[in-house]
């Protein structure tokens, strides 16, 4: 191992000898401040290492990588205070960037974008936090464009992404290597990210100053003027302006137009804009698949997929690809569930908060027999989209079909409680009761639901089925006729209607046989970590995390405790543990439990304060609102502030839907607590 020519400082020479004999131990002591480096003690550890060790790019690379591997994912180390440990991680990551450690850079580029959220538990302040250092290292170490989807996701300011992370994402996009080395310049994805960043600022009512600061900063760094920015920015937003379905957020447009006025002017004649595949091409392809099958459509399918990918590459605009691939995934699932899953997965890399593609991905994986990954996706979607009734019912349906009865019944019961006017949620709950607990348990639910929704065919079917099973054949016959009429009117061609007619005939002749559930078929085991690029490496524990929440809210605390034991240490585990303590022993016990813990991650800080408030203590939410402005919606609810009345549309971002939903749920005493917890659970996921 090469080391430096002996430094003049004796303490540094002693450390260098220790490093030669026990490199990992010596490095750990230097990073954690437990080594005396003499005159180098006044320097940050990353700088000191570069001055003490000769050829650090070669000498330190393998040792720093070993240290990072040993500590990655750990939010605490025995014998080291959290603040000191966070500083050590930050210095190790800074060393990777500052000293240009090539193996460390490659490892971080492959691992960190899907596995960095645990570092949020170590945001304890200081000159540089671990996340600061990580994002800086990733931005400066890009040898290709593989991190572009990661930066684009952060630039949207989705969920509770802090503003500084959106700014870091713009730095990462600015430093992407050019696709064509002969034509250096900012990548198209940068301008798409800039538009998304502006819309994210507008959603948070952040004001124009943050946008103007970014434009000025970019122009200064790139030796550009707003006028020279206008052409590539116009290219990024051109299709968006002309599409009546895509109205740019009004404030975002006003800010961009003020900062870069020429971006919104019609381009001069000449040149050809990037080609976007037309909606008619998708419609024609779908018709061909439905009539002639996948094989007949294969050539046109390849051309359409390639066209959308090229458009994203040319403009940085993924809006149309995301919607097209979701539609194709649904249509291809009966023919090729693997390709269907791949298309939904690709769309989610670009837009991970699109709930339609999460539903498509889970259904495709389930159809392919990959229950391990499908199950994780279903649980993740329910947690990520608490205001989406379909995410709840799709999970219940999948669990019921796979024989996970307790979780299925609890999922459907919670869906019916949260969405009491949704016929799909009510039908699912009634069907689960019918299948698991028998007609006597199901009839009250199905009866009231079918009265409220008399034109919902699945409800009518299950209600008829329950009536047949209890022997009320006259009433069953009446509802069967209603089901037949609905089936004809809706052109549903539901085979359940014909099956019910046969069952009713058997019952009338006294030959009705006992029901037997189908045994769930065997499935292959996939690795949830292969989906880490869209959900992080925590996806593998999504089922245990979801089950702990669901069973606790359903009052099945023993099952919740069993699920918590399967969780890894971290903020999510702490939240579930604290909430179960509150459910079992009361809020005072939960507040005491939180008081004995160090809480630095945003959601755990909010839960600690919430527990004190629920225990009757006077709490001041102003400091948290100042530190965590991105959590303003939930802090408004928790502090009993006046809540805005918001209306959202189907195409609005999930953030706005989730905020509007929690404001609405706060008005219902029996649903408020669960809504608050679901909002915060989604914040930990996104």
XYZ file of C-alpha atoms in Angstrom:
686
model
C 0.000 0.000 0.000
C 1.425 3.348 -1.069
C 1.542 6.051 1.597
C 2.884 9.554 1.611
C 6.432 10.620 2.171
C 6.418 11.033 5.952
C 4.618 14.271 6.923
C 6.525 16.667 9.116
C 3.920 16.340 11.861
C 4.658 13.408 14.206
C 0.967 12.732 14.973
C 0.235 12.494 11.271
C 3.170 10.106 10.827
C 1.833 7.944 13.646
C -1.618 7.833 12.042
C -0.049 6.979 8.685
C 1.770 4.025 10.239
C -1.506 2.901 11.827
C -3.121 3.195 8.390
C -0.399 1.052 6.846
C -0.987 -1.722 9.401
C -4.772 -1.467 9.912
C -6.180 0.714 7.160
C -9.903 0.314 7.876
C -9.537 0.993 11.593
C -7.328 4.013 10.964
C -9.721 5.427 8.380
C -12.678 4.992 10.721
C -10.869 6.845 13.493
C -9.934 9.693 11.146
C -13.490 10.063 9.828
C -15.112 9.919 13.273
C -12.640 12.340 14.870
C -11.154 9.725 17.183
C -7.659 9.935 15.670
C -5.152 12.664 16.515
C -3.807 14.075 13.251
C -1.739 16.866 14.740
C -1.740 19.990 12.583
C -4.245 18.331 10.233
C -6.898 18.213 12.982
C -8.063 21.670 11.951
C -9.017 20.428 8.484
C -12.129 18.493 7.490
C -11.310 14.787 7.424
C -11.704 14.496 3.632
C -9.197 17.328 3.089
C -6.795 16.006 5.704
C -6.748 12.531 4.155
C -5.870 14.006 0.773
C -2.880 15.804 2.287
C -1.598 12.998 4.480
C -1.933 10.041 2.092
C 0.032 9.902 -1.156
C -1.895 9.126 -4.347
C -5.247 9.006 -2.506
C -7.123 8.023 -5.669
C -5.332 4.684 -5.578
C -4.443 4.277 -1.905
C -7.758 5.252 -0.306
C -10.246 4.039 -2.921
C -10.623 0.431 -1.805
C -10.530 1.287 1.916
C -13.136 4.049 1.710
C -15.345 1.711 -0.338
C -15.071 -0.957 2.376
C -15.988 1.629 5.010
C -18.994 2.816 3.005
C -20.222 -0.733 2.392
C -20.006 -1.534 6.116
C -21.921 1.582 7.134
C -24.424 1.923 4.279
C -27.970 1.716 5.572
C -26.978 2.111 9.240
C -28.542 5.065 11.013
C -26.592 4.502 14.231
C -23.272 3.037 15.379
C -22.579 1.830 18.912
C -20.432 4.203 20.920
C -20.846 7.148 18.538
C -23.282 10.023 18.893
C -25.641 10.517 15.969
C -24.225 13.939 15.091
C -20.650 12.642 15.017
C -21.669 9.619 12.939
C -23.504 11.843 10.445
C -20.397 13.998 10.080
C -18.281 10.885 9.479
C -20.583 9.723 6.687
C -20.555 13.186 5.145
C -16.752 13.299 5.226
C -16.454 9.848 3.636
C -18.765 10.959 0.815
C -16.929 14.248 0.412
C -13.672 12.310 0.151
C -15.095 10.326 -2.764
C -15.795 13.571 -4.606
C -12.789 15.614 -3.480
C -10.185 12.889 -3.991
C -11.762 11.395 -7.108
C -12.034 7.805 -5.848
C -13.148 5.888 -8.976
C -14.434 2.612 -7.476
C -16.349 4.481 -4.792
C -17.900 6.709 -7.436
C -19.042 3.737 -9.504
C -20.495 1.986 -6.450
C -22.386 5.088 -5.310
C -23.725 5.793 -8.789
C -25.149 2.270 -8.983
C -26.423 2.055 -5.420
C -27.248 5.434 -3.956
C -30.096 6.714 -6.206
C -32.287 3.799 -5.112
C -31.030 3.600 -1.537
C -30.441 7.023 -0.037
C -33.586 7.757 1.954
C -32.131 6.270 5.148
C -29.705 9.216 5.237
C -32.629 11.521 6.021
C -32.550 10.152 9.560
C -29.107 11.789 9.853
C -29.995 15.325 8.767
C -28.598 16.817 11.963
C -27.026 19.996 10.652
C -23.373 20.922 10.531
C -21.246 22.196 7.649
C -22.433 19.382 5.369
C -24.982 16.656 5.964
C -24.551 13.187 4.430
C -27.260 13.891 1.845
C -25.585 17.161 0.832
C -22.328 15.327 0.310
C -23.973 12.417 -1.510
C -25.833 14.572 -4.037
C -22.730 16.661 -4.683
C -20.665 13.530 -5.251
C -23.239 11.980 -7.580
C -23.566 15.193 -9.609
C -19.825 15.574 -10.080
C -19.111 11.933 -10.890
C -21.434 11.355 -13.860
C -19.794 9.413 -16.669
C -23.090 8.830 -18.502
C -26.763 9.815 -18.350
C -27.910 6.937 -16.131
C -28.757 9.313 -13.266
C -31.009 11.537 -15.399
C -34.286 9.879 -14.239
C -33.149 10.257 -10.622
C -32.465 13.991 -11.015
C -35.730 14.509 -12.899
C -37.691 12.862 -10.074
C -36.119 15.141 -7.487
C -36.611 18.234 -9.648
C -40.407 17.742 -9.502
C -40.409 18.482 -5.752
C -42.899 15.649 -5.368
C -44.195 14.709 -1.980
C -42.170 16.335 0.752
C -38.933 16.629 -1.240
C -37.082 19.584 0.337
C -36.429 22.576 -1.882
C -32.670 22.164 -1.574
C -32.922 18.670 -3.078
C -34.752 20.091 -6.100
C -31.919 22.570 -6.525
C -29.369 19.774 -6.191
C -31.256 17.911 -8.913
C -30.899 20.869 -11.272
C -27.155 20.819 -10.597
C -27.102 17.116 -11.428
C -29.027 17.721 -14.660
C -26.725 20.609 -15.561
C -23.669 18.378 -15.138
C -25.004 15.494 -17.222
C -22.501 14.607 -19.941
C -23.720 15.596 -23.433
C -25.289 12.826 -25.485
C -23.072 13.919 -28.384
C -19.532 14.868 -27.198
C -19.009 16.821 -30.418
C -21.893 19.127 -29.442
C -21.346 20.101 -25.790
C -24.143 21.876 -24.021
C -26.872 21.419 -21.483
C -28.819 18.167 -21.843
C -32.497 18.433 -22.908
C -33.425 16.805 -19.610
C -32.123 19.872 -17.783
C -34.760 22.101 -19.364
C -37.504 19.570 -18.681
C -36.314 19.496 -15.077
C -36.351 23.292 -14.922
C -40.012 23.367 -16.009
C -40.899 20.674 -13.451
C -39.012 22.596 -10.756
C -41.007 25.746 -11.584
C -44.300 23.844 -11.329
C -43.190 22.302 -8.038
C -42.423 25.770 -6.662
C -45.840 26.976 -7.784
C -47.603 24.072 -6.057
C -45.856 25.076 -2.840
C -46.639 28.769 -3.337
C -42.921 29.484 -3.000
C -42.998 32.715 -5.013
C -40.965 33.769 -8.053
C -37.715 34.601 -6.240
C -36.562 30.976 -6.042
C -37.144 30.556 -9.794
C -35.370 33.813 -10.652
C -32.417 32.830 -8.481
C -32.066 29.527 -10.336
C -32.206 31.185 -13.772
C -29.611 33.770 -12.732
C -27.367 31.080 -11.239
C -27.558 28.926 -14.371
C -26.837 31.853 -16.668
C -23.815 32.872 -14.598
C -22.365 29.360 -14.510
C -22.951 28.636 -18.195
C -21.994 32.118 -19.462
C -25.455 32.399 -20.978
C -28.187 35.018 -21.039
C -31.921 34.422 -20.607
C -32.260 34.987 -24.339
C -29.899 32.107 -25.138
C -31.841 29.881 -22.759
C -35.063 30.529 -24.630
C -34.560 28.164 -27.584
C -33.870 24.938 -25.635
C -36.495 25.882 -23.040
C -39.061 26.452 -25.814
C -38.163 23.015 -27.152
C -38.892 21.483 -23.728
C -42.249 23.192 -23.268
C -43.417 23.469 -26.877
C -45.683 20.422 -26.892
C -46.976 21.231 -23.426
C -48.132 24.696 -24.508
C -49.978 23.354 -27.536
C -51.774 20.519 -25.730
C -55.157 21.501 -24.318
C -54.961 18.604 -21.843
C -51.703 19.898 -20.375
C -52.130 23.320 -18.910
C -48.889 24.480 -17.337
C -49.378 25.706 -13.793
C -50.280 29.397 -14.166
C -47.728 30.755 -11.682
C -44.954 28.590 -13.125
C -45.666 29.887 -16.618
C -45.752 33.488 -15.420
C -42.414 33.131 -13.625
C -40.698 31.423 -16.557
C -42.172 33.918 -19.014
C -40.874 36.825 -16.921
C -37.401 35.305 -16.587
C -37.064 33.888 -20.128
C -39.674 35.768 -22.194
C -38.697 34.396 -25.604
C -39.317 30.813 -24.476
C -43.052 31.295 -24.964
C -42.884 33.004 -28.345
C -43.572 31.074 -31.511
C -40.329 29.802 -33.056
C -39.152 31.137 -36.379
C -39.852 29.135 -39.494
C -37.334 26.488 -40.364
C -36.078 23.395 -38.643
C -38.177 20.465 -37.626
C -39.561 20.032 -34.115
C -39.135 16.704 -32.328
C -41.701 14.201 -33.571
C -44.268 13.070 -31.019
C -46.245 9.905 -31.864
C -49.874 10.859 -32.323
C -52.706 9.530 -30.100
C -54.286 7.979 -33.185
C -51.240 5.733 -33.571
C -51.788 4.358 -30.074
C -55.526 3.849 -30.659
C -54.904 1.997 -33.922
C -52.259 -0.186 -32.295
C -54.553 -1.059 -29.364
C -57.328 -2.038 -31.791
C -54.896 -4.238 -33.710
C -53.759 -5.979 -30.491
C -57.362 -6.574 -29.392
C -58.445 -7.972 -32.775
C -55.355 -9.816 -34.025
C -53.161 -10.340 -30.965
C -49.699 -9.171 -30.011
C -47.768 -10.969 -32.760
C -49.612 -9.119 -35.536
C -48.893 -5.789 -33.861
C -45.251 -6.407 -32.965
C -43.709 -4.228 -35.685
C -45.939 -1.228 -35.019
C -45.493 -1.703 -31.287
C -41.701 -1.418 -31.603
C -42.001 1.731 -33.717
C -44.398 3.410 -31.275
C -42.276 2.579 -28.230
C -39.094 3.766 -29.961
C -40.809 6.981 -31.060
C -41.805 7.884 -27.516
C -38.330 7.128 -26.190
C -36.775 9.336 -28.850
C -39.148 12.185 -28.020
C -38.144 12.010 -24.345
C -34.483 12.017 -25.315
C -34.964 15.043 -27.582
C -37.101 17.143 -25.228
C -36.842 15.784 -21.694
C -40.679 15.620 -21.678
C -41.938 12.222 -20.483
C -45.652 13.084 -20.122
C -46.793 11.235 -23.249
C -44.550 8.203 -22.845
C -45.833 7.640 -19.306
C -49.462 7.573 -20.414
C -48.843 5.573 -23.582
C -46.832 2.869 -21.804
C -49.511 2.477 -19.113
C -52.147 1.865 -21.806
C -49.891 -0.569 -23.641
C -49.113 -2.397 -20.403
C -52.815 -3.007 -19.780
C -53.438 -4.203 -23.328
C -50.375 -6.454 -23.517
C -50.844 -8.088 -20.118
C -52.960 -11.042 -21.362
C -50.462 -11.777 -24.147
C -47.071 -10.953 -22.604
C -47.157 -9.955 -18.925
C -43.360 -9.645 -18.799
C -43.311 -6.984 -21.500
C -46.320 -5.345 -19.871
C -44.402 -5.120 -16.591
C -41.307 -3.758 -18.349
C -43.288 -0.954 -19.983
C -44.942 0.092 -16.719
C -41.570 -0.083 -14.956
C -39.946 2.157 -17.575
C -42.756 4.686 -17.247
C -42.366 4.716 -13.456
C -38.668 5.482 -13.732
C -39.693 8.763 -15.337
C -42.855 9.420 -13.290
C -42.864 7.360 -10.074
C -45.931 9.157 -8.720
C -48.209 7.973 -11.520
C -50.625 5.663 -9.703
C -51.975 4.188 -12.945
C -48.588 2.699 -13.776
C -48.160 1.281 -10.270
C -51.489 -0.500 -10.735
C -50.400 -1.707 -14.182
C -47.026 -2.918 -12.876
C -48.544 -4.878 -10.000
C -51.175 -6.483 -12.234
C -48.564 -7.441 -14.849
C -46.208 -8.985 -12.294
C -49.101 -10.890 -10.740
C -50.181 -12.149 -14.175
C -46.593 -13.266 -14.805
C -46.685 -15.333 -11.605
C -44.209 -13.073 -9.788
C -46.198 -12.757 -6.574
C -43.245 -11.645 -4.449
C -42.730 -8.477 -6.449
C -46.434 -7.972 -7.215
C -47.255 -8.178 -3.518
C -44.605 -5.573 -2.661
C -45.902 -3.284 -5.416
C -49.524 -3.551 -4.234
C -48.598 -2.763 -0.635
C -46.336 0.102 -1.723
C -49.064 1.622 -3.907
C -51.590 1.549 -1.063
C -49.132 3.414 1.155
C -48.030 5.857 -1.533
C -51.536 6.779 -2.738
C -53.780 6.820 0.355
C -56.432 8.899 -1.411
C -56.763 6.447 -4.321
C -59.528 3.948 -3.598
C -58.292 1.610 -6.331
C -54.897 1.182 -4.636
C -56.758 -0.129 -1.564
C -59.149 -2.419 -3.418
C -56.513 -3.777 -5.796
C -54.448 -4.850 -2.779
C -57.460 -6.486 -1.137
C -58.371 -8.336 -4.341
C -54.823 -9.651 -4.834
C -54.450 -10.757 -1.204
C -57.826 -12.534 -1.259
C -56.983 -14.370 -4.464
C -53.647 -15.461 -3.014
C -55.120 -16.771 0.226
C -53.820 -14.067 2.608
C -57.259 -13.862 4.156
C -56.704 -11.812 7.314
C -54.873 -9.056 5.453
C -57.351 -9.157 2.562
C -60.365 -8.731 4.828
C -58.677 -5.935 6.773
C -57.671 -4.154 3.539
C -61.201 -4.303 2.168
C -62.736 -3.245 5.505
C -60.438 -0.210 5.659
C -61.227 0.647 2.029
C -64.964 0.550 2.761
C -64.502 2.687 5.881
C -62.359 5.303 4.123
C -64.407 5.422 0.934
C -67.997 4.783 2.107
C -69.470 6.130 -1.141
C -67.259 4.078 -3.453
C -69.172 1.072 -4.874
C -65.958 -0.801 -5.766
C -64.727 -0.597 -2.171
C -68.108 -1.702 -0.822
C -68.395 -4.525 -3.355
C -64.914 -5.755 -2.509
C -65.608 -5.767 1.220
C -68.929 -7.536 0.754
C -67.340 -10.131 -1.554
C -64.524 -10.800 0.930
C -67.036 -11.256 3.754
C -69.101 -13.589 1.569
C -66.107 -15.702 0.637
C -64.447 -15.815 4.056
C -67.226 -15.463 6.648
C -70.318 -16.604 4.787
C -73.545 -14.976 3.568
C -74.870 -14.001 7.003
C -71.843 -11.775 7.582
C -71.923 -10.348 4.055
C -75.629 -9.595 3.605
C -75.817 -6.438 5.791
C -72.897 -4.871 3.898
C -74.078 -5.987 0.460
C -77.698 -5.059 1.146
C -76.978 -1.466 2.143
C -74.423 -1.100 -0.649
C -76.729 -2.367 -3.390
C -79.449 -0.038 -2.159
C -77.067 2.906 -2.483
C -75.654 1.715 -5.827
C -78.392 -0.294 -7.581
C -76.703 -0.122 -11.002
C -73.354 -1.562 -9.870
C -73.247 -5.020 -11.456
C -70.636 -6.699 -9.186
C -72.640 -5.627 -6.131
C -75.821 -7.049 -7.614
C -74.045 -10.294 -8.419
C -72.645 -10.795 -4.922
C -75.927 -9.809 -3.302
C -77.730 -12.370 -5.467
C -75.093 -14.971 -4.559
C -75.546 -14.336 -0.830
C -79.327 -14.621 -1.159
C -78.971 -17.971 -2.931
C -76.685 -19.257 -0.183
C -79.120 -18.398 2.628
C -82.025 -19.903 0.685
C -84.003 -16.747 -0.102
C -84.577 -17.948 -3.649
C -87.491 -15.669 -4.526
C -85.511 -12.529 -3.705
C -82.453 -14.041 -5.386
C -84.456 -14.531 -8.572
C -85.555 -10.900 -8.522
C -81.993 -9.651 -8.159
C -80.769 -12.053 -10.827
C -83.140 -10.421 -13.296
C -81.784 -7.013 -12.272
C -78.247 -8.300 -12.836
C -79.204 -9.651 -16.279
C -80.696 -6.312 -17.262
C -77.613 -4.400 -16.081
C -75.315 -6.840 -17.885
C -77.196 -6.242 -21.144
C -77.373 -2.467 -20.714
C -73.695 -2.154 -19.849
C -72.613 -4.752 -22.429
C -70.445 -6.252 -19.693
C -70.823 -9.917 -20.770
C -70.080 -10.856 -17.149
C -69.800 -14.671 -16.840
C -70.839 -14.386 -13.189
C -74.434 -13.693 -14.286
C -74.691 -17.022 -16.104
C -73.028 -18.823 -13.204
C -75.575 -17.346 -10.782
C -78.440 -18.538 -13.021
C -77.086 -22.099 -12.842
C -76.625 -21.881 -9.067
C -80.191 -20.659 -8.639
C -81.490 -23.568 -10.741
C -79.490 -26.013 -8.600
C -80.829 -24.417 -5.422
C -84.425 -24.620 -6.640
C -83.963 -28.317 -7.423
C -82.297 -28.952 -4.071
C -78.907 -29.790 -5.613
C -76.845 -26.790 -4.487
C -73.368 -28.012 -3.518
C -71.038 -26.529 -0.857
C -68.540 -23.970 -2.151
C -64.826 -24.713 -2.301
C -62.255 -21.965 -2.692
C -59.610 -22.333 -5.360
C -56.169 -23.129 -4.001
C -53.774 -20.266 -4.846
C -51.417 -21.334 -7.601
C -47.693 -21.539 -7.032
C -45.660 -18.522 -8.085
C -42.064 -17.691 -8.784
C -40.106 -15.508 -6.408
C -38.789 -12.241 -7.834
C -36.466 -9.824 -6.080
C -38.172 -6.547 -5.073
C -34.765 -4.847 -5.176
C -34.907 -5.029 -8.980
C -37.558 -2.296 -8.647
C -35.393 -0.172 -6.353
C -34.937 2.443 -9.086
C -38.597 3.455 -8.704
C -39.224 2.814 -5.011
C -35.893 2.471 -3.243
C -34.562 -0.626 -1.562
C -37.238 -0.347 1.106
C -39.710 -1.918 -1.322
C -38.780 -5.363 0.008
C -40.260 -4.500 3.409
C -43.398 -2.863 1.976
C -45.600 -5.881 2.838
C -44.467 -5.976 6.476
C -44.726 -2.195 6.791
C -48.171 -2.124 5.222
C -49.398 -5.033 7.322
C -48.225 -3.411 10.568
C -50.191 -0.247 9.709
C -53.275 -2.080 8.473
C -53.573 -4.493 11.401
C -52.941 -1.749 13.953
C -55.682 0.395 12.428
C -57.971 -2.657 12.374
C -57.336 -3.260 16.090
C -55.424 -6.530 15.534
C -52.423 -5.557 17.595
C -50.853 -9.021 17.833
C -50.659 -9.224 14.046
C -49.331 -5.659 13.910
C -46.599 -6.544 16.420
C -45.599 -9.588 14.377
C -45.302 -7.410 11.265
C -43.213 -4.775 13.072
C -40.726 -7.467 14.079
C -40.067 -8.092 10.377
C -39.135 -4.449 9.738
C -35.573 -3.194 9.522
C -34.414 -0.557 11.991
C -35.119 2.949 10.764
C -37.682 5.774 10.812
C -40.522 3.610 9.466
C -39.953 1.039 12.223
C -39.885 3.811 14.827
C -43.171 5.281 13.579
C -44.947 1.932 13.676
C -43.528 1.141 17.120
C -44.601 4.510 18.495
C -48.115 4.241 17.066
C -48.584 0.733 18.425
C -47.505 1.924 21.863
C -50.105 4.692 21.583
C -52.774 2.161 20.561
C -51.953 -0.188 23.436
C -50.875 2.120 26.267
C -52.120 5.583 25.349
C -50.587 8.764 24.017
C -48.776 9.620 27.234
C -46.772 6.400 26.984
C -46.072 7.106 23.312
C -44.912 10.662 24.089
C -42.540 9.308 26.744
C -41.214 6.721 24.290
C -40.549 9.365 21.652
C -38.996 11.675 24.245
C -36.303 9.114 24.981
C -35.277 8.849 21.306
C -33.193 11.034 19.012
C -35.425 12.056 16.109
C -33.856 13.834 13.138
C -35.833 12.479 10.196
C -38.696 14.808 9.255
C -41.655 12.459 9.777
C -40.386 11.127 13.107
C -39.958 14.698 14.361
C -43.591 15.375 13.484
C -44.762 12.168 15.161
C -42.858 12.993 18.358
C -44.595 16.381 18.482
C -47.981 14.874 17.558
C -47.697 12.373 20.419
C -47.047 15.147 22.919
C -50.058 17.055 21.645
C -52.287 13.975 21.823
C -51.075 13.409 25.401
C -52.401 16.838 26.364
C -49.185 18.863 26.294
C -49.128 22.333 24.783
C -47.082 22.146 21.575
C -45.780 24.876 19.303
C -45.788 23.860 15.644
C -44.094 27.053 14.417
C -40.483 25.775 14.704
C -41.292 22.623 12.727
C -43.134 24.646 10.104
C -40.082 26.869 9.777
C -37.703 23.899 9.462
C -40.005 21.764 7.273
C -42.065 24.086 5.059
C -42.800 21.197 2.682
C -44.894 19.637 5.474
C -47.191 22.652 5.755
C -50.376 20.754 4.747
C -50.152 18.164 7.518
C -48.935 20.692 10.089
C -52.029 22.782 9.329
C -54.202 19.761 10.075
C -52.287 18.793 13.222
C -52.336 22.336 14.606
C -56.091 22.727 13.979
C -55.495 25.686 11.667
C -58.096 26.775 9.149
C -57.982 24.361 6.239
C -58.349 25.517 2.642
C -61.078 24.149 0.418
C -59.303 22.703 -2.572
C -60.654 21.111 -5.728
C -58.524 18.764 -7.765
C -58.876 17.135 -11.157
C -57.844 13.692 -12.339
C -54.660 15.024 -13.972
C -53.484 17.035 -10.956
C -50.270 15.888 -9.249
C -50.643 13.324 -6.491
C -49.360 15.862 -3.942
C -52.369 18.092 -4.510
C -54.763 15.134 -4.387
C -53.271 13.901 -1.136
C -53.432 17.369 0.434
C -57.048 17.901 -0.633
C -57.915 14.451 0.681
C -56.398 14.976 4.140
C -58.136 18.363 4.449
C -61.428 16.643 3.630
C -60.846 13.690 5.970
C -59.937 16.003 8.858
C -63.634 16.900 9.096
C -64.559 13.306 10.077
C -63.639 12.459 13.654
C -63.615 8.705 13.008
C -61.287 9.007 9.991
C -59.043 11.919 10.898
C -56.305 10.043 12.792
C -55.923 7.405 10.081
C -55.814 10.109 7.392
C -53.056 11.994 9.220
C -51.037 8.807 9.583
C -51.588 7.831 5.953
C -50.475 11.262 4.748
C -47.274 10.986 6.782
C -46.708 7.393 5.658
C -46.872 8.537 2.031
C -44.413 11.326 2.848
C -41.891 8.715 3.995
C -42.374 6.762 0.773
C -42.177 9.565 -1.807
